[in-house]
Short mmCIF file of C-alpha atoms and ligand atoms in Angstrom, two decimals:
data_model
loop_
_atom_site.label_atom_id
_atom_site.label_comp_id
_atom_site.label_asym_id
_atom_site.label_seq_id
_atom_site.Cartn_x
_atom_site.Cartn_y
_atom_site.Cartn_z
CA UNK S 289 -14.84 0.09 11.08
CA UNK S 290 -11.20 -0.90 11.10
CA UNK S 291 -9.66 -1.34 7.68
CA UNK S 292 -7.03 -3.79 6.44
CA UNK S 293 -5.91 -4.57 2.93
CA UNK S 294 -3.44 -6.06 0.47
CA UNK S 295 -1.24 -4.08 -1.89
CA UNK S 296 0.00 -5.80 -5.08
CA UNK S 297 -0.24 -5.65 -8.80
CA UNK S 298 -2.53 -8.52 -9.67
CA UNK S 299 -4.78 -9.64 -6.82
CA UNK S 300 -7.81 -11.29 -8.35
CA UNK S 301 -6.79 -14.73 -7.02
CA UNK S 302 -5.25 -13.65 -3.70
CA UNK S 303 -6.03 -15.59 -0.56
CA UNK S 304 -5.75 -12.86 2.11
CA UNK S 305 -9.07 -10.96 1.57
CA UNK S 306 -11.21 -14.06 1.77
CA UNK S 307 -9.14 -15.41 4.73
CA UNK S 308 -9.48 -12.21 6.76
CA UNK S 309 -13.06 -11.34 5.86
CA UNK S 310 -14.15 -14.88 6.84
CA UNK S 311 -12.27 -14.52 10.10
CA UNK S 312 -13.89 -11.08 10.81
CA UNK S 313 -17.37 -12.53 10.15
CA UNK S 314 -16.88 -15.67 12.17
CA UNK S 315 -15.35 -13.83 15.15
CA UNK S 316 -17.68 -10.81 14.98
CA UNK S 317 -14.78 -8.38 14.42
CA UNK S 318 -15.86 -5.02 13.13
CA UNK S 319 -13.30 -4.82 10.32
CA UNK S 320 -12.94 -5.22 6.60
CA UNK S 321 -10.06 -6.39 4.33
CA UNK S 322 -9.79 -5.05 0.79
CA UNK S 323 -7.53 -5.59 -2.19
CA UNK S 324 -5.59 -2.56 -3.57
CA UNK S 325 -4.40 -3.47 -6.98
CA UNK S 326 -1.77 -0.93 -8.01
CA UNK S 327 0.05 -0.69 -11.35
CA UNK S 328 2.85 1.30 -9.59
CA UNK S 329 3.34 2.70 -6.07
CA UNK S 330 2.94 6.31 -7.30
CA UNK S 331 -0.43 6.64 -5.54
CA UNK S 332 0.42 4.55 -2.45
CA UNK S 333 -0.29 7.66 -0.25
CA UNK S 334 -4.03 7.39 -1.24
CA UNK S 335 -4.10 3.89 0.31
CA UNK S 336 -2.18 5.09 3.39
CA UNK S 337 -4.85 7.81 3.93
CA UNK S 338 -7.80 5.43 4.09
CA UNK S 339 -9.97 6.13 7.12
CA UNK S 340 -9.51 3.64 9.91
CA UNK S 341 -6.61 1.85 8.23
CA UNK S 342 -4.85 -0.40 10.80
CA UNK S 343 -2.70 -2.70 8.68
CA UNK S 344 -1.70 -3.80 5.21
CA UNK S 345 -0.15 -6.81 3.54
CA UNK S 346 2.23 -6.40 0.64
CA UNK S 347 2.72 -8.87 -2.20
CA UNK S 348 4.37 -9.19 -5.67
CA UNK S 349 6.06 -7.05 -6.85
CA UNK S 350 6.15 -4.46 -4.04
CA UNK S 351 7.77 -6.17 -1.01
CA UNK S 352 11.05 -4.36 -1.63
CA UNK S 353 9.75 -1.24 -3.44
CA UNK S 354 7.41 -0.34 -0.53
CA UNK S 355 10.34 0.27 1.93
CA UNK S 356 11.09 3.92 1.04
CA UNK S 357 7.44 4.83 1.78
CA UNK S 358 7.63 3.54 5.38
CA UNK S 359 8.60 5.40 8.55
CA UNK S 360 10.17 2.45 10.37
CA UNK S 361 11.26 -1.11 9.79
CA UNK S 362 11.29 -4.03 12.20
CA UNK S 363 14.93 -5.36 12.44
CA UNK S 364 14.06 -8.59 10.54
CA UNK S 365 12.40 -6.71 7.65
CA UNK S 366 15.36 -4.33 7.59
CA UNK S 367 17.84 -7.20 7.45
CA UNK S 368 16.00 -8.93 4.63
CA UNK S 369 15.07 -5.77 2.75
CA UNK S 370 11.56 -7.27 2.28
CA UNK S 371 8.26 -6.21 3.82
CA UNK S 372 5.00 -8.10 3.57
CA UNK S 373 3.15 -6.57 6.56
CA UNK S 374 2.62 -2.92 7.50
CA UNK S 375 1.34 -1.80 10.88
CA UNK S 376 -0.29 1.61 11.13
CA UNK S 377 -0.15 3.45 14.45
CA UNK S 378 -1.52 6.89 15.36
CA UNK S 379 -0.14 8.85 18.29
CA UNK S 380 -0.58 12.57 19.13
CA UNK S 381 -2.00 13.24 15.69
CA UNK S 382 0.93 11.56 13.88
CA UNK S 383 0.43 8.42 11.82
CA UNK S 384 3.29 5.96 11.51
CA UNK S 385 3.78 3.11 9.02
CA UNK S 386 6.09 0.30 10.17
CA UNK S 387 7.17 -2.65 8.01
CA UNK S 388 7.52 -6.25 9.13
CA UNK S 389 8.34 -9.53 7.42
CA UNK S 390 6.07 -12.48 8.39
CA UNK S 391 7.15 -14.72 5.47
CA UNK S 392 10.03 -15.86 7.61
CA UNK S 393 7.67 -17.14 10.35
CA UNK S 394 5.38 -18.66 7.64
CA UNK S 395 8.25 -20.55 5.96
CA UNK S 396 9.62 -21.75 9.24
CA UNK S 397 6.24 -23.16 10.23
CA UNK S 398 6.02 -24.85 6.78
CA UNK S 399 9.31 -26.74 6.97
CA UNK S 400 10.02 -27.31 10.64
CA UNK S 401 8.52 -30.81 10.87
CA UNK S 402 9.87 -31.90 7.41
CA UNK S 403 13.44 -30.80 7.74
CA UNK S 404 15.86 -33.67 8.26
CA UNK S 405 19.61 -33.97 9.07
CA UNK S 406 20.51 -34.98 5.52
CA UNK S 407 19.14 -31.68 4.10
CA UNK S 408 22.58 -30.09 4.34
CA UNK S 409 22.48 -28.12 1.12
CA UNK S 410 19.57 -26.14 -0.32
CA UNK S 411 18.92 -24.73 -3.73
CA UNK S 412 16.59 -21.72 -3.91
CA UNK S 413 15.13 -20.97 -7.31
CA UNK S 414 14.70 -17.18 -7.74
CA UNK S 415 16.20 -14.23 -5.88
CA UNK S 416 13.12 -12.07 -5.12
CA UNK S 417 11.51 -11.05 -1.86
CA UNK S 418 10.34 -14.49 -0.77
CA UNK S 419 13.78 -16.07 -1.50
CA UNK S 420 15.27 -13.84 1.12
CA UNK S 421 12.85 -15.03 3.82
CA UNK S 422 13.49 -18.68 2.74
CA UNK S 423 17.30 -18.21 2.86
CA UNK S 424 17.06 -16.56 6.25
CA UNK S 425 15.28 -19.60 7.77
CA UNK S 426 17.58 -22.11 6.08
CA UNK S 427 20.74 -20.27 7.17
CA UNK S 428 19.40 -20.29 10.77
CA UNK S 429 19.17 -24.12 10.43
CA UNK S 430 22.84 -24.05 9.39
CA UNK S 431 22.07 -25.18 5.80
CA UNK S 432 24.37 -24.29 2.95
CA UNK S 433 22.31 -22.18 0.50
CA UNK S 434 22.79 -21.65 -3.25
CA UNK S 435 20.45 -19.68 -5.59
CA UNK S 436 19.45 -20.00 -9.22
CA UNK S 437 18.69 -16.73 -11.02
CA UNK S 438 18.16 -15.24 -14.44
CA UNK S 439 20.49 -12.38 -13.33
CA UNK S 440 24.28 -12.15 -13.54
CA UNK S 441 26.19 -14.87 -11.72
CA UNK S 442 27.55 -13.93 -8.26
CA UNK S 443 28.96 -15.78 -5.26
CA UNK S 444 26.44 -18.61 -4.53
CA UNK S 445 24.06 -17.38 -7.27
CA UNK S 446 24.11 -19.54 -10.36
CA UNK S 447 22.39 -19.24 -13.76
CA UNK S 448 19.69 -21.67 -14.88
CA UNK S 449 22.03 -22.87 -17.65
CA UNK S 450 24.65 -23.92 -15.09
CA UNK S 451 22.27 -26.19 -13.18
CA UNK S 452 22.98 -29.80 -14.15
CA UNK S 453 21.98 -33.23 -12.73
CA UNK S 454 25.00 -33.14 -10.30
CA UNK S 455 23.61 -29.88 -8.88
CA UNK S 456 20.20 -31.40 -8.24
CA UNK S 457 21.66 -34.55 -6.73
CA UNK S 458 23.76 -32.54 -4.27
CA UNK S 459 20.97 -30.21 -3.13
CA UNK S 460 18.50 -32.38 -1.24
CA UNK S 461 16.35 -29.42 -0.37
CA UNK S 462 14.97 -27.44 -3.35
CA UNK S 463 12.66 -24.39 -2.93
CA UNK S 464 10.87 -22.71 -5.77
CA UNK S 465 10.39 -19.00 -5.02
CA UNK S 466 9.65 -17.98 -8.64
CA UNK S 467 6.07 -17.56 -9.92
CA UNK S 468 6.68 -20.17 -12.68
CA UNK S 469 3.70 -22.53 -12.77
CA UNK S 470 1.39 -20.24 -10.77
CA UNK S 471 -2.24 -19.82 -11.84
CA UNK S 472 -3.13 -19.19 -14.64
CA UNK S 473 0.14 -20.48 -16.14
CA UNK S 474 -0.54 -24.06 -15.06
CA UNK S 475 1.38 -25.60 -17.98
CA UNK S 476 4.64 -23.79 -17.14
CA UNK S 477 7.24 -26.09 -15.55
CA UNK S 478 10.47 -25.21 -13.70
CA UNK S 479 13.32 -26.52 -15.97
CA UNK S 480 15.40 -28.79 -13.81
CA UNK S 481 16.79 -32.31 -14.19
CA UNK S 482 13.87 -34.12 -12.60
CA UNK S 483 15.50 -37.53 -13.08
CA UNK S 484 18.16 -36.52 -10.55
CA UNK S 485 15.51 -36.16 -7.87
CA UNK S 486 15.03 -39.06 -5.44
CA UNK S 487 13.31 -40.01 -2.21
CA UNK S 488 15.88 -38.09 -0.09
CA UNK S 489 14.73 -34.80 -1.64
CA UNK S 490 12.44 -32.35 0.08
CA UNK S 491 10.95 -30.20 -2.74
CA UNK S 492 8.98 -27.09 -1.83
CA UNK S 493 7.00 -24.71 -4.04
CA UNK S 494 5.91 -21.44 -2.39
CA UNK S 495 3.05 -21.34 -4.90
CA UNK S 496 -0.32 -22.34 -3.36
CA UNK S 497 -2.50 -21.94 -6.44
CA UNK S 498 -2.54 -24.55 -7.90
CA UNK S 499 -1.99 -26.87 -4.89
CA UNK S 500 0.33 -29.03 -6.98
CA UNK S 501 2.44 -27.29 -9.72
CA UNK S 502 4.08 -29.36 -12.44
CA UNK S 503 7.32 -28.81 -10.48
CA UNK S 504 5.90 -30.55 -7.43
CA UNK S 505 4.14 -33.26 -9.49
CA UNK S 506 7.32 -34.26 -11.40
CA UNK S 507 9.33 -34.23 -8.15
CA UNK S 508 6.79 -36.34 -6.29
CA UNK S 509 6.77 -38.82 -9.22
CA UNK S 510 10.54 -39.36 -8.54
CA UNK S 511 9.86 -40.09 -4.86
CA UNK S 512 10.53 -36.66 -3.26
CA UNK S 513 8.59 -35.31 -0.33
CA UNK S 514 6.77 -32.30 -1.69
CA UNK S 515 5.13 -29.29 0.00
CA UNK S 516 3.19 -26.39 -1.46
CA UNK S 517 3.00 -22.84 -0.03
CA UNK S 518 -0.39 -23.12 1.65
CA UNK S 519 0.84 -23.62 5.26
CA UNK S 520 3.27 -20.75 4.87
CA UNK S 521 0.50 -18.54 3.58
CA UNK S 522 -1.83 -19.27 6.48
CA UNK S 523 0.95 -18.86 9.05
CA UNK S 524 2.22 -15.59 7.64
CA UNK S 525 -1.40 -14.27 7.80
CA UNK S 526 -1.75 -15.34 11.41
CA UNK S 527 1.48 -13.53 12.27
CA UNK S 528 0.34 -10.37 10.44
CA UNK S 529 -2.85 -10.44 12.54
CA UNK S 530 -0.79 -10.80 15.72
CA UNK S 531 1.38 -7.81 14.76
CA UNK S 532 -1.62 -5.60 13.93
CA UNK S 533 -3.09 -6.40 17.33
CA UNK S 534 0.07 -6.03 19.47
P1 NAP U 744 9.37 -11.50 -6.52
O1 NAP U 744 9.95 -10.60 -5.49
O2 NAP U 744 8.81 -10.92 -7.74
O3 NAP U 744 10.47 -12.60 -6.88
C1 NAP U 744 10.31 -13.63 -7.76
C2 NAP U 744 11.66 -14.04 -8.32
O4 NAP U 744 11.41 -15.13 -9.20
C3 NAP U 744 12.27 -12.98 -9.17
O5 NAP U 744 13.08 -12.16 -8.43
C4 NAP U 744 13.02 -13.77 -10.20
O6 NAP U 744 14.33 -14.07 -9.72
C5 NAP U 744 12.26 -15.08 -10.30
N1 NAP U 744 11.44 -15.15 -11.56
C6 NAP U 744 10.34 -14.37 -11.80
N2 NAP U 744 9.82 -14.76 -13.01
C7 NAP U 744 10.60 -15.80 -13.44
C8 NAP U 744 10.58 -16.58 -14.64
N3 NAP U 744 9.68 -16.41 -15.55
N4 NAP U 744 11.49 -17.56 -14.73
C9 NAP U 744 12.45 -17.73 -13.80
N5 NAP U 744 12.53 -16.98 -12.66
C10 NAP U 744 11.61 -15.99 -12.47
O7 NAP U 744 8.15 -12.34 -5.87
P2 NAP U 744 8.05 -12.92 -4.37
O8 NAP U 744 7.31 -12.02 -3.52
O9 NAP U 744 9.42 -13.35 -3.97
O10 NAP U 744 7.09 -14.19 -4.65
C11 NAP U 744 7.57 -15.22 -5.45
C12 NAP U 744 6.64 -16.43 -5.46
O11 NAP U 744 6.45 -16.95 -4.14
C13 NAP U 744 5.20 -16.09 -5.89
O12 NAP U 744 4.67 -17.21 -6.63
C14 NAP U 744 4.40 -15.94 -4.63
O13 NAP U 744 3.05 -16.21 -4.78
C15 NAP U 744 5.08 -16.97 -3.76
N6 NAP U 744 4.99 -16.63 -2.33
C16 NAP U 744 4.26 -17.43 -1.53
C17 NAP U 744 4.16 -17.15 -0.23
C18 NAP U 744 3.37 -18.07 0.68
O14 NAP U 744 2.99 -17.61 1.76
N7 NAP U 744 3.10 -19.27 0.24
C19 NAP U 744 4.81 -16.04 0.38
C20 NAP U 744 5.57 -15.25 -0.49
C21 NAP U 744 5.65 -15.55 -1.82
P3 NAP U 744 15.64 -13.66 -10.57
O15 NAP U 744 15.40 -12.19 -10.92
O16 NAP U 744 16.77 -13.94 -9.72
O17 NAP U 744 15.60 -14.55 -11.81
#
């Protein structure tokens, strides 16, 4: 039986295993998808040695840390420094692990029909793995991108304390790429000036559980178009499947 799986630290509420196992059952595919919950990547080689392993997904917090363990990177994953899909190939007795990034495809599919001409400036909350995929897509659209981070200020990266109402008013596309408000922390709310949000804003949360975070709810209450991360999730999974079967 062909094996697939997800590497991450806390996977009890992950979507991928139920998505793929349902697909395998419905389409009579002789394969199985498992969760590999790892406290660190110290024992990643044990996962890599699983019999019949064909592909893996990678999630928080390992999308960047996994890279040194791989043999090759697809150019997009290399450019972003973020891997969420690994393809395993075996040739002449040698096994090779190659990293890809399908978050870019997933995010593009999520926004492509919602993106409008007036979304000239975007604010990305967080600077982790997913933020890089989001920024890549937005820069391809020619959008001016700024980030909010808890880390030291740098060119186009601002601190949360610096973000005022003017900032919100002048960034009509806002994307949350932090885990703030994700299950089980449903009462946690992204601290922004919600009253500066209006009907011209497109506000996106990459979180898909819950379907509507407090960040999206407050933004929607001010008239913004809001999107959660569900469509991105489904599309990145489809793309992973395509890569594993190429
Ligand atoms: P990550 O690499 O750990 O990055 C998350 C970033 O969020 C961190 O780098 C940090 O940025 C910021 N952050 C973390 N905790 C914070 C806090 N308490 N307050 C403020 N900022 C905080 O994780 P990721 O892989 O990018 O994933 C981030 C989120 O996106 C998760 O909720 C994940 O489920 C979601 N996601 C969804 C999809 C999808 O398909 N829908 C795909 C990928 C990710 P700074 O260090 O700059 O502060």
